[in-house]
Coordinates of N, CA and C in Angstrom, one line a residue:
M1 N 82.0 49.5 -104.7 CA 82.6 48.4 -103.8 C 81.4 48.1 -103.3
A2 N 81.5 46.9 -102.7 CA 80.5 45.7 -102.1 C 79.9 46.5 -100.7
R3 N 78.3 46.7 -100.8 CA 77.7 46.9 -99.4 C 78.2 45.7 -98.4
Q4 N 78.5 46.3 -97.3 CA 78.0 45.3 -96.0 C 77.3 45.1 -95.1
L5 N 76.3 44.2 -95.6 CA 74.9 43.7 -95.3 C 74.7 42.6 -94.3
P6 N 75.3 42.8 -92.6 CA 74.9 42.4 -91.9 C 73.2 41.7 -91.7
L7 N 73.0 40.6 -91.1 CA 71.3 40.4 -91.3 C 71.0 40.8 -89.9
D8 N 70.0 41.7 -90.1 CA 69.8 41.9 -88.4 C 68.5 40.8 -88.2
A9 N 67.8 40.6 -89.1 CA 66.2 39.8 -88.7 C 66.0 38.8 -90.1
S10 N 65.2 37.8 -89.8 CA 64.3 37.5 -90.8 C 63.3 36.5 -90.4
D11 N 62.3 37.0 -91.0 CA 61.1 36.3 -90.6 C 61.0 34.4 -90.6
S12 N 59.9 34.0 -90.2 CA 60.1 32.3 -89.5 C 59.8 31.2 -90.5
E13 N 58.8 32.0 -91.9 CA 58.9 31.3 -92.6 C 59.5 30.8 -93.7
G14 N 60.5 30.5 -93.6 CA 61.6 30.0 -94.4 C 62.4 30.8 -95.3
A15 N 63.2 30.4 -96.6 CA 64.4 31.1 -97.2 C 63.6 31.7 -97.7
E16 N 62.4 31.8 -98.5 CA 61.9 32.6 -99.2 C 61.0 34.2 -98.8
S17 N 60.7 34.1 -97.7 CA 60.3 35.3 -96.3 C 61.2 36.0 -96.4
P18 N 61.1 37.5 -96.3 CA 61.8 38.9 -96.5 C 62.9 38.7 -95.0
S19 N 64.0 39.0 -96.1 CA 65.0 39.5 -94.5 C 65.7 40.8 -94.5
V20 N 65.9 41.4 -93.2 CA 66.3 42.8 -93.2 C 67.7 42.7 -93.1
H21 N 68.4 43.7 -93.5 CA 70.2 44.2 -93.7 C 70.0 45.6 -92.8
D22 N 70.9 45.8 -92.7 CA 71.3 47.3 -92.4 C 72.6 47.8 -93.0
D23 N 72.4 48.2 -94.1 CA 73.9 49.0 -94.7 C 74.7 50.0 -93.4
R24 N 75.7 49.8 -92.8 CA 76.4 50.0 -92.4 C 76.7 51.7 -92.9
E25 N 77.2 51.4 -94.0 CA 77.8 53.2 -94.8 C 76.7 53.9 -94.8
S26 N 75.7 53.6 -95.5 CA 74.6 54.6 -95.8 C 73.6 55.0 -94.6
G27 N 73.1 53.9 -93.8 CA 72.5 54.0 -92.8 C 71.1 53.3 -93.3
E28 N 71.1 52.8 -94.4 CA 69.3 52.5 -94.7 C 69.1 51.4 -94.2
V29 N 68.1 50.7 -94.5 CA 67.8 49.5 -93.7 C 67.2 48.7 -95.5
I30 N 67.5 47.6 -95.7 CA 67.2 47.0 -97.1 C 66.6 45.8 -96.8
V31 N 65.4 45.6 -97.4 CA 64.5 44.2 -96.9 C 64.6 43.6 -98.3
H32 N 65.0 42.2 -98.4 CA 65.0 41.5 -99.8 C 64.3 39.8 -99.2
G33 N 64.1 39.5 -100.7 CA 63.7 38.4 -100.5 C 63.2 37.3 -102.1
T34 N 63.0 35.9 -102.0 CA 62.9 36.0 -103.5 C 61.1 36.0 -103.5
P35 N 60.6 37.0 -104.8 CA 59.5 36.9 -104.8 C 58.6 36.0 -104.9
D36 N 57.0 35.9 -104.5 CA 56.5 34.6 -104.3 C 56.3 33.9 -105.7
A37 N 55.8 33.0 -105.9 CA 55.9 32.6 -107.7 C 54.2 32.1 -107.1
D38 N 53.9 31.6 -106.4 CA 52.2 31.2 -106.1 C 51.2 32.0 -105.9
V39 N 50.7 32.7 -107.0 CA 49.8 33.6 -106.7 C 48.7 33.5 -105.8
G40 N 48.4 32.6 -105.1 CA 47.5 32.4 -104.0 C 48.4 32.9 -102.5
D41 N 49.4 32.5 -103.0 CA 49.8 32.8 -101.7 C 50.0 34.3 -101.1
T42 N 49.7 35.2 -102.1 CA 49.7 37.0 -101.8 C 48.1 36.9 -102.4
A43 N 47.2 36.3 -101.9 CA 46.0 36.4 -101.7 C 45.2 37.7 -101.3
L44 N 45.9 37.6 -99.8 CA 45.7 38.9 -98.6 C 46.1 40.1 -99.4
L45 N 47.5 40.3 -100.0 CA 47.6 41.7 -100.6 C 47.5 42.2 -101.8
Q46 N 46.7 40.9 -102.3 CA 46.1 41.6 -103.3 C 44.6 42.3 -103.1
H47 N 43.9 41.6 -101.9 CA 42.7 42.3 -102.1 C 43.3 43.4 -100.9
F48 N 44.3 43.6 -100.1 CA 44.2 44.6 -99.3 C 45.3 45.5 -98.9
S49 N 45.7 46.4 -98.7 CA 47.0 47.4 -98.9 C 46.6 48.0 -97.2
E50 N 47.6 48.9 -97.3 CA 48.0 49.5 -96.2 C 47.0 50.8 -95.9
G51 N 46.4 50.8 -94.3 CA 45.2 52.0 -94.3 C 44.4 51.7 -93.3
T52 N 43.4 51.9 -93.0 CA 42.6 51.7 -92.0 C 41.5 51.0 -92.9
I53 N 40.8 50.1 -92.1 CA 39.6 49.3 -92.6 C 38.5 49.6 -91.3
D54 N 37.3 49.3 -92.0 CA 36.3 49.4 -91.0 C 36.3 47.7 -89.9
L55 N 35.0 47.4 -89.2 CA 35.0 46.1 -88.8 C 34.5 45.3 -90.0
G56 N 33.6 45.6 -90.8 CA 33.4 44.2 -91.7 C 34.1 43.6 -92.8
E57 N 35.3 45.0 -93.0 CA 36.7 44.7 -93.8 C 37.3 43.8 -93.3
F58 N 37.2 43.7 -91.7 CA 38.5 43.5 -91.0 C 37.8 41.8 -91.2
E59 N 36.4 41.1 -91.1 CA 36.0 40.2 -91.5 C 36.6 39.5 -91.9
E60 N 36.7 40.1 -93.4 CA 37.0 39.4 -94.9 C 38.7 39.1 -94.5
L61 N 39.5 39.5 -93.8 CA 40.1 38.8 -93.3 C 40.7 37.3 -93.3
F62 N 39.5 37.0 -92.4 CA 39.6 35.3 -91.8 C 38.9 35.0 -92.6
R63 N 38.3 35.2 -94.2 CA 37.9 34.4 -94.9 C 39.3 34.1 -96.5
T64 N 40.2 35.2 -96.3 CA 41.0 35.5 -96.8 C 42.2 34.9 -96.9
F65 N 42.7 34.7 -96.0 CA 44.5 34.3 -95.4 C 44.3 32.7 -96.1
D66 N 45.5 32.4 -96.2 CA 46.1 31.4 -96.9 C 46.2 29.9 -96.1
H67 N 47.5 30.4 -95.1 CA 47.4 29.2 -94.3 C 47.5 29.9 -92.8
S68 N 47.8 31.1 -92.5 CA 47.8 31.5 -90.6 C 47.6 32.4 -90.6
A69 N 46.6 32.7 -89.4 CA 46.0 33.8 -88.7 C 46.7 33.8 -87.3
W70 N 47.6 34.5 -86.6 CA 47.8 34.3 -85.1 C 47.6 36.0 -84.9
R71 N 47.3 36.2 -83.1 CA 46.6 37.3 -82.8 C 47.8 36.9 -81.5
L72 N 48.1 38.2 -81.1 CA 48.7 38.7 -79.8 C 47.4 39.7 -79.1
E73 N 47.0 39.0 -78.2 CA 45.7 39.9 -77.6 C 45.9 40.4 -76.0
S74 N 46.3 41.4 -75.9 CA 46.9 42.2 -74.9 C 46.1 42.9 -74.0
R75 N 45.3 42.9 -74.4 CA 44.1 43.8 -73.1 C 43.5 43.5 -72.4
Q76 N 42.7 44.1 -71.5 CA 42.6 43.6 -69.8 C 41.0 43.8 -69.9
R77 N 40.0 44.3 -71.0 CA 38.8 44.3 -71.1 C 38.2 44.6 -72.6
F78 N 36.8 43.6 -73.1 CA 37.0 44.2 -74.5 C 35.5 44.8 -73.9
A79 N 35.1 45.8 -74.2 CA 33.5 46.6 -74.2 C 32.4 45.3 -74.9
S80 N 33.2 44.8 -76.2 CA 31.6 44.7 -76.5 C 31.6 42.8 -76.2
D81 N 32.5 42.3 -75.4 CA 32.4 41.1 -74.7 C 31.2 41.3 -73.1
E82 N 31.2 42.6 -72.6 CA 30.4 42.9 -71.5 C 28.9 42.9 -72.1
A83 N 28.5 43.5 -73.3 CA 28.1 43.6 -73.7 C 26.9 42.2 -73.9
T84 N 27.1 41.3 -74.3 CA 26.5 39.6 -74.5 C 25.8 39.2 -73.1
D85 N 25.4 38.6 -74.0 CA 24.3 37.5 -72.9 C 25.1 36.2 -72.4
T86 N 26.4 35.6 -72.8 CA 27.6 34.9 -72.7 C 28.3 35.6 -71.7
Y87 N 28.5 36.7 -71.1 CA 29.0 37.5 -70.1 C 28.3 37.7 -69.2
R88 N 27.1 38.2 -69.5 CA 26.1 37.9 -68.3 C 25.9 36.5 -67.0
Q89 N 26.0 35.5 -68.7 CA 25.9 33.8 -67.6 C 27.2 33.8 -67.1
F90 N 28.4 34.0 -67.7 CA 29.7 33.9 -67.0 C 29.8 34.6 -65.6
I91 N 29.2 35.9 -65.1 CA 28.9 36.5 -64.1 C 27.9 35.5 -63.2
E92 N 27.2 35.8 -63.9 CA 26.3 34.7 -63.0 C 26.3 32.9 -62.2
N93 N 27.2 32.2 -63.3 CA 27.6 31.0 -62.8 C 28.8 30.6 -63.2
G94 N 29.9 31.7 -63.4 CA 31.1 31.3 -63.7 C 31.5 30.5 -65.0
T95 N 30.8 30.1 -65.5 CA 30.9 29.6 -66.8 C 29.5 29.8 -68.2
V96 N 30.3 28.9 -68.6 CA 29.1 29.4 -70.1 C 28.7 28.5 -70.6
D97 N 27.2 28.3 -71.4 CA 27.1 27.0 -72.4 C 27.6 27.5 -73.9
W98 N 28.5 27.5 -74.2 CA 29.1 28.3 -75.6 C 28.0 27.7 -76.8
D99 N 27.6 28.8 -77.7 CA 27.3 27.8 -79.0 C 28.2 27.9 -80.0
E100 N 28.6 26.5 -80.6 CA 29.7 26.5 -81.6 C 29.2 26.8 -83.7
D101 N 28.1 27.4 -82.9 CA 27.3 27.4 -84.7 C 26.6 28.5 -84.8
D102 N 27.5 29.8 -84.5 CA 27.5 30.9 -84.7 C 28.1 31.3 -86.1
P103 N 28.0 32.5 -86.2 CA 28.9 32.0 -88.4 C 30.3 32.6 -87.8
Y104 N 30.6 33.2 -86.5 CA 32.0 33.3 -86.3 C 32.7 31.9 -86.6
C105 N 31.8 31.2 -85.4 CA 32.2 29.8 -85.3 C 32.4 28.8 -86.4
E106 N 31.4 29.1 -87.7 CA 31.5 28.1 -88.8 C 32.7 28.8 -89.7
L107 N 33.0 29.9 -89.5 CA 34.0 30.3 -89.8 C 35.6 29.8 -90.1
I108 N 35.6 29.9 -88.2 CA 36.6 29.4 -88.4 C 36.9 27.8 -88.1
R109 N 36.1 27.3 -88.1 CA 35.9 26.1 -88.2 C 35.9 25.4 -90.1
S110 N 35.3 26.2 -90.8 CA 35.8 25.6 -92.3 C 36.9 26.2 -92.4
Q111 N 37.8 26.9 -92.0 CA 39.3 27.2 -92.0 C 40.4 26.3 -92.1
T112 N 40.0 26.3 -90.4 CA 40.9 24.3 -89.9 C 41.0 23.7 -90.6
A113 N 39.4 23.5 -90.9 CA 38.8 22.1 -91.3 C 40.0 21.6 -92.8
Q114 N 40.6 23.2 -93.4 CA 41.8 22.5 -94.6 C 42.7 22.9 -94.1
G115 N 42.7 22.7 -92.7 CA 44.5 22.8 -92.6 C 45.3 24.2 -92.5
K116 N 44.6 25.0 -92.1 CA 44.9 26.5 -92.0 C 44.9 26.7 -90.4
R117 N 46.0 27.3 -89.9 CA 46.5 27.6 -88.8 C 45.7 29.1 -88.4
V118 N 44.5 28.8 -87.0 CA 44.5 30.1 -86.2 C 45.0 29.5 -84.9
E119 N 45.8 30.8 -84.4 CA 46.7 30.4 -83.2 C 46.3 32.0 -82.5
R120 N 46.6 31.7 -81.0 CA 46.7 33.5 -80.3 C 47.1 33.2 -78.8
V121 N 47.9 34.1 -78.7 CA 48.5 34.4 -77.0 C 47.9 35.4 -76.0
R122 N 46.9 35.2 -75.1 CA 46.4 36.0 -74.8 C 47.3 36.1 -73.1
I123 N 47.6 37.5 -73.1 CA 48.6 37.9 -72.0 C 47.2 38.2 -71.1
V124 N 47.8 37.8 -69.8 CA 46.8 37.6 -68.3 C 47.5 38.3 -67.3
D125 N 46.6 39.4 -66.8 CA 47.2 39.9 -65.2 C 46.8 39.1 -64.4
Q126 N 47.6 39.4 -63.2 CA 47.4 39.1 -62.1 C 47.4 39.3 -61.1
P127 N 46.1 39.5 -60.2 CA 45.1 38.4 -60.9 C 44.6 38.4 -61.9
P128 N 43.9 37.8 -62.7 CA 43.0 38.2 -64.0 C 42.0 38.9 -63.9
T129 N 41.7 40.0 -64.9 CA 40.7 40.6 -64.8 C 39.3 39.8 -64.9
T130 N 38.4 40.1 -64.8 CA 36.7 39.4 -64.9 C 37.0 39.3 -66.4
G131 N 37.0 40.1 -67.3 CA 37.2 39.6 -68.8 C 38.0 38.7 -69.1
Q132 N 39.2 38.8 -68.8 CA 40.2 37.7 -69.0 C 39.9 36.5 -68.4
R133 N 39.0 36.5 -67.5 CA 38.7 34.6 -67.4 C 37.6 34.4 -67.9
Y134 N 36.7 35.5 -68.7 CA 35.6 35.0 -68.8 C 36.2 34.5 -70.7
L135 N 37.2 35.1 -71.1 CA 37.7 34.6 -72.5 C 38.6 33.1 -72.2
L136 N 39.3 33.3 -70.8 CA 39.8 31.8 -70.8 C 38.7 30.4 -70.8
D137 N 37.3 31.1 -70.1 CA 36.4 29.7 -70.2 C 36.3 30.2 -71.8
N138 N 35.6 30.9 -72.5 CA 35.7 31.0 -74.2 C 36.5 30.0 -74.6
A139 N 38.0 29.7 -74.2 CA 38.7 29.5 -75.4 C 38.3 27.7 -75.2
K140 N 37.4 27.1 -74.0 CA 37.0 26.1 -74.6 C 35.9 25.7 -75.9
R141 N 35.4 26.9 -76.2 CA 35.1 27.1 -77.3 C 35.5 27.1 -79.0
N142 N 36.7 28.4 -78.6 CA 37.2 28.0 -79.9 C 38.2 27.0 -80.1
S143 N 39.0 26.5 -78.9 CA 39.9 25.3 -79.6 C 38.9 24.3 -79.7
A144 N 37.6 24.6 -79.6 CA 36.9 23.4 -80.3 C 37.1 23.2 -81.9
L145 N 36.9 24.6 -82.0 CA 37.0 25.2 -83.4 C 38.1 24.8 -83.9
G146 N 39.3 24.4 -83.5 CA 40.1 24.0 -84.3 C 41.8 25.0 -83.8
E147 N 41.3 26.1 -83.2 CA 42.2 27.1 -82.7 C 43.1 26.6 -81.8
D148 N 44.3 27.5 -82.1 CA 45.0 26.6 -80.6 C 45.7 28.1 -79.9
I149 N 45.3 28.2 -78.6 CA 45.4 29.0 -77.7 C 45.9 29.1 -76.5
R150 N 46.3 29.9 -76.0 CA 47.7 30.2 -75.0 C 48.1 31.3 -74.4
N151 N 48.3 30.8 -73.2 CA 48.1 32.2 -72.4 C 49.7 32.5 -71.8
L152 N 49.8 33.8 -71.3 CA 51.3 34.2 -70.9 C 50.7 35.2 -69.7
W153 N 51.3 35.3 -68.3 CA 51.0 36.2 -67.5 C 51.7 37.8 -68.3
R154 N 51.1 38.7 -67.9 CA 52.0 39.9 -68.0 C 53.1 40.6 -67.5
A155 N 53.7 40.1 -66.3 CA 54.6 40.0 -66.2 C 55.7 39.5 -66.5
D156 N 55.3 38.2 -67.4 CA 56.6 37.3 -68.6 C 56.5 38.3 -69.7
A157 N 55.7 38.6 -69.9 CA 55.2 39.2 -71.2 C 55.7 41.0 -71.3
E158 N 56.0 41.6 -70.0 CA 56.9 42.5 -69.8 C 58.2 42.3 -69.8
R159 N 58.7 41.2 -69.0 CA 60.1 40.6 -69.1 C 60.5 40.5 -70.6
L160 N 59.9 39.9 -71.6 CA 60.0 39.5 -72.6 C 60.0 40.6 -73.3
R161 N 59.7 41.7 -72.7 CA 59.8 43.0 -73.8 C 58.5 43.1 -74.8
L162 N 57.5 42.1 -74.7 CA 56.2 42.4 -75.8 C 55.9 43.6 -75.8
P163 N 55.0 43.8 -76.6 CA 54.6 45.2 -76.8 C 52.7 45.1 -76.4
S164 N 52.5 46.4 -76.1 CA 51.1 46.6 -75.4 C 50.2 46.3 -76.3
E165 N 50.6 46.1 -78.0 CA 50.1 45.8 -79.0 C 48.6 45.0 -79.1
D166 N 47.4 45.3 -79.9 CA 46.5 44.4 -80.1 C 46.4 43.9 -81.4
F167 N 47.0 42.5 -81.7 CA 47.1 42.6 -83.4 C 47.5 41.1 -83.8
W168 N 46.9 40.8 -85.1 CA 46.4 39.5 -85.9 C 47.7 39.8 -86.8
L169 N 48.5 38.8 -87.3 CA 48.8 38.5 -88.4 C 48.7 37.3 -89.0
F170 N 48.8 38.1 -90.5 CA 48.4 36.9 -91.6 C 49.1 37.0 -92.3
D171 N 49.4 34.8 -92.4 CA 50.0 34.8 -93.5 C 51.5 35.6 -93.3
S172 N 52.2 35.7 -92.4 CA 53.3 36.7 -92.0 C 53.7 37.0 -93.2
R173 N 52.5 38.1 -93.6 CA 52.5 39.2 -94.6 C 51.8 40.5 -94.2
L174 N 50.7 40.3 -93.4 CA 49.7 41.4 -93.3 C 49.2 41.4 -92.0
A175 N 49.8 42.3 -91.2 CA 49.5 43.1 -89.7 C 48.1 43.4 -89.5
A176 N 47.3 43.5 -88.8 CA 46.0 43.8 -88.7 C 46.1 44.7 -87.1
K177 N 46.1 46.0 -86.9 CA 46.2 46.2 -85.6 C 45.0 46.8 -85.4
L178 N 44.7 46.0 -83.9 CA 43.1 46.9 -83.9 C 43.7 47.8 -82.9
R179 N 42.2 48.9 -82.9 CA 42.5 50.0 -82.3 C 41.2 50.6 -81.9
F180 N 41.4 50.6 -80.4 CA 40.4 50.7 -79.5 C 39.9 52.2 -79.0
D181 N 39.0 52.7 -78.5 CA 38.5 53.5 -77.9 C 38.8 54.0 -76.3
D182 N 38.6 55.1 -75.5 CA 38.9 55.4 -74.4 C 37.9 54.3 -73.2
E183 N 36.7 53.7 -74.4 CA 35.9 52.8 -73.4 C 36.1 51.4 -73.6
D184 N 37.1 51.2 -74.8 CA 37.5 50.2 -74.6 C 36.8 48.9 -75.8
N185 N 36.1 50.2 -76.7 CA 35.3 49.7 -77.9 C 36.4 49.5 -79.0
L186 N 36.1 48.4 -80.0 CA 36.7 48.5 -81.0 C 36.3 49.3 -82.2
V187 N 37.0 50.1 -82.7 CA 36.7 51.1 -83.6 C 37.2 51.1 -85.1
D188 N 37.7 50.2 -85.2 CA 38.7 50.2 -86.7 C 39.8 49.1 -86.4
V189 N 40.5 48.8 -87.5 CA 41.4 48.3 -87.6 C 43.0 48.9 -88.9
E190 N 44.3 48.6 -88.4 CA 45.5 49.5 -89.2 C 45.6 48.1 -89.6
L191 N 46.0 48.2 -91.0 CA 46.8 47.5 -92.0 C 47.6 48.1 -91.9
I192 N 48.9 46.6 -91.8 CA 50.4 47.1 -92.3 C 51.0 46.2 -93.1
T193 N 51.2 46.5 -94.2 CA 52.3 45.5 -95.2 C 53.8 45.6 -95.1
E194 N 54.2 46.9 -94.8 CA 55.9 47.2 -95.2 C 56.8 46.4 -94.3
P195 N 57.3 45.8 -94.9 CA 58.2 44.4 -94.7 C 58.7 44.6 -93.5
V196 N 59.4 45.6 -93.0 CA 60.5 46.1 -91.4 C 59.2 45.4 -90.5
E197 N 58.0 45.9 -90.9 CA 57.0 46.0 -89.4 C 56.9 44.3 -89.6
I198 N 56.7 43.8 -90.4 CA 56.2 42.8 -91.2 C 57.0 41.2 -89.9
V199 N 58.2 41.7 -90.1 CA 59.1 41.3 -89.8 C 59.2 41.4 -88.2
R200 N 59.0 42.5 -87.6 CA 59.1 42.6 -86.2 C 58.0 42.0 -85.6
Y201 N 56.8 42.4 -86.7 CA 55.7 41.3 -85.7 C 55.8 39.7 -85.0
S202 N 56.5 39.0 -86.3 CA 57.0 37.8 -86.7 C 57.7 37.7 -85.5
V203 N 59.0 38.5 -85.1 CA 59.4 38.2 -83.7 C 58.5 38.0 -82.5
I204 N 57.9 39.2 -82.6 CA 56.8 39.2 -81.4 C 56.0 37.6 -81.7
R205 N 55.8 37.0 -82.1 CA 54.9 36.5 -82.6 C 55.4 35.1 -81.9
D206 N 56.6 34.6 -82.5 CA 57.8 33.5 -82.4 C 58.5 33.8 -81.0
T207 N 58.5 34.8 -80.1 CA 58.6 35.1 -78.8 C 57.5 34.5 -77.7
A208 N 56.3 35.0 -78.0 CA 55.2 34.9 -77.3 C 54.7 33.5 -77.3
W209 N 54.6 32.8 -78.4 CA 54.1 31.7 -78.9 C 54.9 30.6 -78.0
H210 N 56.8 31.0 -77.8 CA 57.8 30.2 -77.4 C 57.1 30.2 -76.0
H211 N 57.4 31.2 -75.4 CA 56.8 31.0 -73.8 C 55.3 31.2 -73.4
A212 N 54.6 31.3 -74.6 CA 52.8 30.9 -73.8 C 52.6 29.5 -73.4
V213 N 52.1 29.3 -72.7 CA 51.4 27.8 -72.2 C 49.9 27.2 -73.1
P214 N 49.7 26.2 -72.7 CA 48.3 26.3 -73.2 C 47.5 26.1 -72.6
Y215 N 45.9 26.9 -73.4 CA 45.2 27.0 -72.1 C 44.7 26.7 -70.9
E216 N 44.9 25.0 -71.1 CA 43.9 24.3 -70.2 C 45.1 24.4 -69.4
E217 N 46.3 24.3 -69.3 CA 47.3 24.2 -68.8 C 47.5 25.2 -67.7
F218 N 46.8 26.6 -68.3 CA 47.0 27.9 -67.0 C 46.2 27.7 -66.8
A219 N 44.5 27.2 -66.8 CA 43.7 27.3 -66.3 C 44.0 26.2 -65.1
V220 N 44.4 25.3 -65.1 CA 44.8 24.4 -63.7 C 46.0 25.3 -62.6
K221 N 46.4 25.7 -64.0 CA 47.8 26.5 -62.8 C 46.9 27.6 -62.2
L222 N 46.0 28.1 -62.4 CA 45.3 29.7 -62.1 C 44.3 29.2 -61.0
S223 N 43.9 27.7 -60.8 CA 42.8 27.6 -60.0 C 43.7 27.2 -58.9
N224 N 44.7 26.6 -59.4 CA 45.8 26.0 -58.0 C 46.5 27.2 -57.3
G225 N 46.3 28.4 -57.4 CA 46.7 29.8 -57.3 C 48.7 29.8 -57.6
E226 N 48.6 29.2 -58.5 CA 50.2 29.2 -58.9 C 50.7 30.6 -60.1

């Protein structure tokens, strides 16, 4: 007897991406899709597998992704930001003279120059924390590198049932979940390649991206008290 497999979810990258089905008779969740023909399309999976990586290995993900790197940034503060001269400058002056030639900037600029997408949605409290206002100012620099940065109020994120996770999704194939200690220091990164989880992260991405607004528009609304 043929299995009854209603479609539960599918990634947004097209027909060749994995689809998730629920077998109502056995209770199994089945993931299937067309195997990748392009070896370059699976570069991330060739270099990395599920497990915990350190921050040096995490940086390598930004050198090896093929077409897209997307982030949900959900935290109220990052201890690493507060230890920088730029953060001190922001506290003192309300704005920063950003350096666009440091190694991170050069890396992201080189990737976006190849047509690769680097995008993120930042969740913002109302009123924003000091760290969130600092990152809103930082968006000017990252946008100049080719990133597409958008913002979403936390109340809207909660209404949309977005998770509190802070993660990157690379090429719709690998998720990097950032893990922090109680002092808001990034300590390590959990890599996730399990197809059902990748579909879940892709749905989160699509929902957040649809409702978030470009950081320039968000900044204007914030300054107007909206």
